[in-house]
Amino acid sequence: MRIADFALERYFARWEFAVEHLLCASDVQAYPMRELLDLADGETRALWADLTLGYTESTGHPLLRREIAALYDGLEPDDVLVFAGAEEGIFCLVNVLLGPGDHAVVTWPGYQSLYEIARAAGANVTLHELREDAAWQLDLDGLRRQITAATKLIVVNAPHNPTGMLPDRATFDGLVAIAEESGAHLLMDEVYRFLEFSDDDRLPAGTEAAERGVSLGVMSKSFAMAGLRIGWLATRDRDLLARCAAFKDYTTICASAPSEILALIGLRARETVLARSAAIVATNLERLDAFFETWPDRFTWVRPRAGSVGFPRLTVPGITIDDWAAGLVAAEGVLLLPGSQFGFGGNHFRLGFGRTDLPEALERLEAYAARTLR
Ligand SMILES: Cc1ncc(COP(=O)(O)O)c(C=O)c1O
């Protein structure tokens, strides 16, 4: 298999552990291990203490799959397959579903795996472009036109990275109707689910709403535990899940034993875990709002509706975001992610607001802006 470099990951490989402030991270401030263990109940504390480090069940620890299934209405543990992160779930699903001659429609700009793996599998990919002037919303008429007889997979990431887009209920229902009509599978990348700024905005999961819906989840984002590398696919299409399980025999075979137990603890304590994430994100977002209010003619800001990232745009004539971000990291040690890393033009950049050092990072950014954008 030949596959193009994952631009964002190459960019992070260069910068992530070399800068003082990641103002573009997509995850929430990592949960401290000690605090997580304090959340264990009697059963999980014993599972952790008595853990032996052998191979684990390939489909995922039964208790973990039960806990994941409980996140979805009407799902059973056998509707869940555990992976090493969401990334492995995407890799297996797309390889199982798509081959030469098949077609996929994928939201864009976005997480590169969602379309690059399809291309590498030999499928034709149509990007469904989200536009700032449409508040990054899905264009259902456009989507309908993009579907062909060969379309096997529609991929929508919502809450969306990098824009923070979340469809309203009517748009979501329209999307599901289009997917059902087409006969294609609908992969809903829901790794930022549970980070809706208003609980009323939470949409049904893809697997709840569409017969061929597949929900992708992970511990990394809303649950603030990226280091566990535990993700999952949830779907009522058990035949598809079985094919993904067979494919996984060629990737990781099974998940990390300690990670499975830690993920189980985190999911059982999800109210506490998610409340912490929501509080971090809400406080940071207020600070970002205040920043953009101060600089209305230098940046655009379509306020995200969910998640931990947004996609503003630098609007100063003659200054590219790539140059400006390079200057910022050199002068202040603050990293932004220019839209070019998504292959997306127009001077956008991703801001992440899940980290607790945001106030200091923003202060430095503001100082740099005062020196360079006045
Ligand atoms: C939309 C989206 N999907 C999937 C992933 C992959 O998650 P993980 O790195 O935890 O496997 C990410 C990570 O940034 C993401 O933003």
XYZ file of C-alpha atoms and ligand atoms in Angstrom:
390
model
C 0.000 0.000 0.000
C 1.276 3.441 -0.898
C -0.163 6.345 1.046
C 0.539 10.073 1.086
C 2.157 11.518 4.205
C -0.269 12.546 6.934
C 0.574 16.262 6.796
C -0.781 17.183 10.230
C 0.992 14.289 11.950
C 4.281 15.179 10.215
C 3.804 18.779 11.415
C 3.157 17.592 14.983
C 6.106 15.213 14.786
C 8.252 18.285 14.165
C 6.696 20.555 16.779
C 4.527 18.860 19.399
C 7.209 18.158 21.962
C 9.463 21.069 21.009
C 7.249 24.047 21.819
C 6.074 25.553 25.083
C 2.406 25.944 24.172
C 0.309 23.887 21.770
C -2.457 26.313 20.948
C -3.691 23.970 18.229
C -4.018 20.619 20.016
C -7.303 18.848 19.424
C -7.417 16.809 22.616
C -8.438 17.889 26.093
C -5.779 18.297 28.801
C -4.666 14.752 29.558
C -6.293 13.161 32.590
C -3.808 12.435 35.392
C -3.378 8.693 35.970
C -3.516 9.104 39.755
C -6.860 10.905 39.567
C -8.235 8.323 37.156
C -7.347 5.450 39.480
C -9.129 7.297 42.286
C -12.306 6.989 40.209
C -12.139 3.186 40.049
C -14.950 1.186 41.642
C -14.367 -2.055 43.564
C -14.488 -4.216 40.459
C -12.177 -2.114 38.296
C -9.729 -1.538 41.161
C -9.380 -5.328 41.452
C -9.071 -5.711 37.668
C -6.244 -3.162 37.721
C -4.451 -4.630 40.734
C -4.668 -8.212 39.460
C -3.995 -7.483 35.804
C -1.685 -9.835 33.948
C 0.001 -8.590 30.833
C -1.012 -11.136 28.257
C -2.792 -10.733 24.945
C -6.345 -9.526 25.352
C -9.567 -10.495 23.596
C -9.270 -9.331 20.022
C -12.702 -7.710 19.970
C -12.024 -5.869 23.227
C -12.456 -6.638 26.931
C -16.091 -7.732 27.444
C -16.656 -5.220 30.254
C -15.164 -2.420 28.154
C -17.381 -3.296 25.205
C -20.378 -3.322 27.534
C -19.475 0.135 28.830
C -18.966 1.478 25.305
C -22.275 -0.032 24.141
C -23.987 1.799 27.009
C -23.039 5.105 25.350
C -25.535 4.298 22.576
C -29.268 3.641 22.712
C -30.156 0.075 21.841
C -26.632 -1.219 21.297
C -25.181 -4.422 22.706
C -21.550 -5.271 23.467
C -21.406 -7.372 20.284
C -22.082 -4.195 18.289
C -18.750 -2.775 19.455
C -15.201 -3.486 18.288
C -12.267 -1.976 20.196
C -9.209 -0.562 18.414
C -5.887 1.073 19.178
C -7.252 4.598 18.868
C -9.797 5.932 16.419
C -7.064 5.919 13.796
C -6.940 2.109 13.633
C -10.736 1.947 13.453
C -10.721 4.219 10.409
C -7.932 2.219 8.797
C -9.692 -1.123 9.183
C -13.180 0.069 8.295
C -12.151 1.915 5.152
C -9.987 -0.948 3.931
C -12.804 -3.397 4.489
C -15.433 -1.261 2.765
C -13.588 0.294 -0.149
C -11.499 -0.888 -3.075
C -10.770 0.122 -6.666
C -13.896 1.357 -8.439
C -15.682 2.269 -5.207
C -16.533 5.841 -4.315
C -16.609 7.746 -1.034
C -17.748 11.238 -0.086
C -15.866 12.786 2.832
C -16.222 16.119 4.639
C -13.285 18.465 4.120
C -11.163 20.184 5.413
C -10.675 17.405 7.902
C -8.718 14.647 9.519
C -6.638 13.334 6.642
C -7.092 9.600 7.321
C -10.780 9.958 6.638
C -10.057 10.424 2.923
C -6.390 9.448 2.421
C -6.866 5.794 3.406
C -9.781 5.544 0.963
C -7.562 6.897 -1.791
C -4.786 4.481 -0.867
C -7.291 1.632 -1.031
C -7.898 2.615 -4.659
C -11.298 4.249 -4.171
C -12.389 7.510 -5.772
C -12.943 10.184 -3.183
C -15.105 13.275 -3.487
C -14.452 15.896 -0.841
C -17.512 17.584 0.590
C -16.141 21.043 1.233
C -17.342 22.997 4.234
C -17.265 26.740 3.767
C -16.698 29.502 6.240
C -19.344 31.699 4.582
C -21.869 28.938 5.276
C -20.732 28.747 8.922
C -19.020 25.457 7.954
C -22.400 23.715 7.702
C -23.070 20.644 5.573
C -24.617 21.404 2.183
C -27.220 18.671 1.823
C -28.152 19.519 -1.779
C -24.488 19.483 -2.719
C -23.998 16.200 -0.900
C -26.911 14.609 -2.729
C -25.324 15.615 -6.027
C -21.974 14.120 -5.014
C -23.393 10.642 -4.511
C -23.099 8.181 -7.393
C -24.118 4.584 -7.984
C -20.605 3.596 -6.862
C -20.786 5.440 -3.511
C -20.175 2.902 -0.766
C -19.269 5.228 2.065
C -20.234 8.687 3.287
C -17.958 10.061 5.983
C -18.991 12.952 8.190
C -17.024 14.170 11.167
C -19.224 15.989 13.680
C -18.460 17.699 15.985
C -15.964 18.646 13.341
C -12.211 18.997 13.362
C -11.034 21.657 12.570
C -14.096 23.938 12.406
C -16.171 23.011 15.466
C -19.171 22.522 13.186
C -22.095 20.543 14.551
C -25.173 20.100 12.343
C -28.546 21.077 13.730
C -31.065 18.265 14.123
C -32.859 18.919 10.831
C -29.604 18.871 8.875
C -28.517 15.707 10.634
C -31.831 14.018 9.817
C -31.401 15.131 6.197
C -27.921 13.616 6.122
C -29.210 10.318 7.480
C -32.007 10.286 4.900
C -29.507 10.843 2.073
C -27.290 8.058 3.369
C -30.219 5.635 3.723
C -31.448 6.429 0.197
C -27.996 5.874 -1.267
C -27.513 2.469 0.344
C -24.011 3.543 1.376
C -22.597 3.115 4.841
C -22.457 6.293 6.898
C -19.331 6.655 9.000
C -19.934 9.284 11.652
C -16.618 10.290 13.183
C -17.876 11.242 16.638
C -14.567 11.495 18.477
C -15.602 14.945 19.811
C -19.095 13.788 20.816
C -20.076 14.701 24.405
C -18.298 18.040 24.031
C -21.405 19.869 22.800
C -21.535 23.295 24.465
C -25.219 22.769 25.112
C -26.463 19.260 25.942
C -29.578 20.015 23.882
C -27.389 20.108 20.778
C -26.179 16.518 21.144
C -27.226 14.551 18.085
C -28.145 10.898 17.953
C -25.104 8.784 17.173
C -24.697 7.597 13.594
C -25.247 4.006 14.651
C -28.495 4.938 16.392
C -29.838 6.939 13.484
C -28.924 5.003 10.347
C -29.263 1.310 9.632
C -25.841 1.261 8.005
C -24.502 3.880 10.376
C -21.129 3.346 11.999
C -20.059 5.458 14.973
C -16.379 6.098 15.594
C -15.436 6.934 19.165
C -12.246 7.260 21.160
C -10.933 7.998 24.642
C -8.598 10.704 23.259
C -10.713 13.834 22.917
C -13.803 14.370 25.103
C -12.529 11.748 27.549
C -9.067 13.370 27.717
C -7.107 10.099 27.589
C -5.291 10.069 24.246
C -2.378 8.143 25.720
C -4.551 5.086 26.246
C -4.895 4.619 22.479
C -8.340 3.100 22.915
C -10.978 3.739 20.276
C -13.931 1.830 18.867
C -16.381 1.282 16.069
C -20.017 0.815 17.056
C -22.556 -0.433 14.549
C -25.558 -2.707 14.269
C -24.043 -4.099 11.054
C -22.444 -7.136 12.682
C -21.260 -8.589 9.400
C -19.262 -5.417 8.771
C -17.871 -5.530 12.296
C -16.786 -9.148 11.789
C -14.931 -8.157 8.615
C -13.219 -5.317 10.497
C -12.252 -7.760 13.250
C -10.673 -10.072 10.677
C -8.754 -7.141 9.177
C -7.524 -6.122 12.619
C -5.662 -9.429 12.810
C -3.157 -7.736 10.482
C -2.803 -4.507 12.452
C -2.716 -4.803 16.259
C -4.672 -8.065 16.892
C -5.792 -6.766 20.266
C -5.672 -3.669 22.437
C -3.219 -2.917 25.251
C -4.272 -4.753 28.429
C -3.622 -1.866 30.877
C -5.291 0.629 28.553
C -8.466 -1.405 28.370
C -8.876 -1.378 32.144
C -8.047 2.321 32.414
C -10.549 3.097 29.649
C -13.151 1.058 31.514
C -12.521 3.097 34.657
C -12.780 6.333 32.669
C -16.007 5.341 30.955
C -17.661 4.183 34.157
C -16.777 7.547 35.674
C -17.740 9.438 32.532
C -19.878 12.017 34.291
C -16.867 13.221 36.253
C -14.485 12.924 33.306
C -16.747 14.736 30.854
C -17.650 17.475 33.345
C -13.950 18.248 33.730
C -13.499 18.440 29.936
C -16.580 20.612 29.517
C -15.371 23.025 32.189
C -11.915 23.404 30.611
C -13.378 23.984 27.178
C -16.030 26.456 28.364
C -13.539 28.641 30.236
C -11.121 28.658 27.336
C -13.799 29.474 24.817
C -14.790 32.565 26.775
C -11.196 33.747 26.597
C -11.094 33.135 22.861
C -14.336 35.055 22.391
C -12.815 37.989 24.252
C -9.672 37.797 22.132
C -11.585 37.808 18.841
C -13.772 40.673 20.056
C -10.594 42.679 20.531
C -9.334 41.895 17.013
C -12.452 41.917 14.825
C -10.726 43.333 11.757
C -7.710 41.032 11.923
C -9.409 37.649 12.316
C -12.692 35.953 11.487
C -14.183 33.667 14.126
C -17.039 31.295 13.408
C -17.676 30.220 16.968
C -17.616 26.419 17.277
C -20.792 24.690 18.506
C -18.981 21.720 19.979
C -15.604 20.057 20.387
C -12.243 21.493 21.302
C -11.084 23.131 18.062
C -12.035 26.065 15.852
C -10.846 27.385 12.502
C -10.461 31.181 12.454
C -8.836 33.118 9.619
C -6.170 35.794 9.599
C -7.461 38.642 7.450
C -4.527 41.045 7.327
C -3.614 41.765 3.690
C -0.107 40.712 2.738
C 0.418 38.349 5.680
C 0.056 34.617 5.185
C -0.869 32.460 8.143
C 2.049 30.132 7.391
C 4.525 33.004 7.798
C 2.732 34.473 10.766
C 2.533 31.118 12.580
C 6.228 30.491 11.878
C 7.055 33.881 13.398
C 4.830 33.229 16.405
C 6.406 29.892 17.266
C 9.914 31.315 16.860
C 9.209 34.388 18.994
C 6.809 33.053 21.616
C 6.961 29.243 21.547
C 3.255 29.063 20.735
C 2.162 26.645 18.013
C -0.761 27.212 15.631
C -1.777 24.838 12.865
C -2.096 26.621 9.513
C -4.897 25.486 7.205
C -2.275 24.472 4.648
C -1.684 21.366 6.764
C -5.223 20.356 5.794
C -4.496 21.298 2.178
C -6.962 24.140 2.748
C -6.161 27.641 1.541
C -7.521 30.969 2.697
C -5.347 31.849 5.693
C -7.263 29.740 8.202
C -5.629 28.147 11.200
C -6.731 25.621 13.787
C -7.003 26.742 17.370
C -7.328 24.146 20.100
C -9.015 25.098 23.356
C -8.829 21.916 25.394
C -5.574 22.647 27.176
C -5.246 24.358 30.540
C -2.277 26.502 29.461
C -4.495 28.378 26.997
C -4.553 31.618 29.020
C -0.766 31.933 28.899
C -0.556 30.822 25.272
C -3.198 33.366 24.325
C -1.403 36.109 26.211
C 1.728 35.414 24.201
C -0.229 35.280 20.970
C -1.839 38.591 21.800
C 1.547 40.170 22.536
C 2.830 38.905 19.191
C -0.284 40.159 17.422
C 0.166 43.586 19.030
C 3.710 43.743 17.637
C 2.953 42.422 14.147
C -0.669 43.163 13.211
C -1.293 46.717 14.395
C -11.735 13.824 13.566
C -10.739 12.878 14.120
N -10.903 11.573 13.918
C -10.035 10.669 14.403
C -8.936 11.065 15.130
C -7.972 10.030 15.626
O -7.995 9.891 17.003
P -6.830 9.088 17.729
O -5.569 9.836 17.448
O -7.136 9.121 19.141
O -6.765 7.721 17.144
C -8.720 12.427 15.359
C -7.526 12.889 16.102
O -7.132 14.024 16.019
C -9.650 13.347 14.846
O -9.506 14.670 15.034
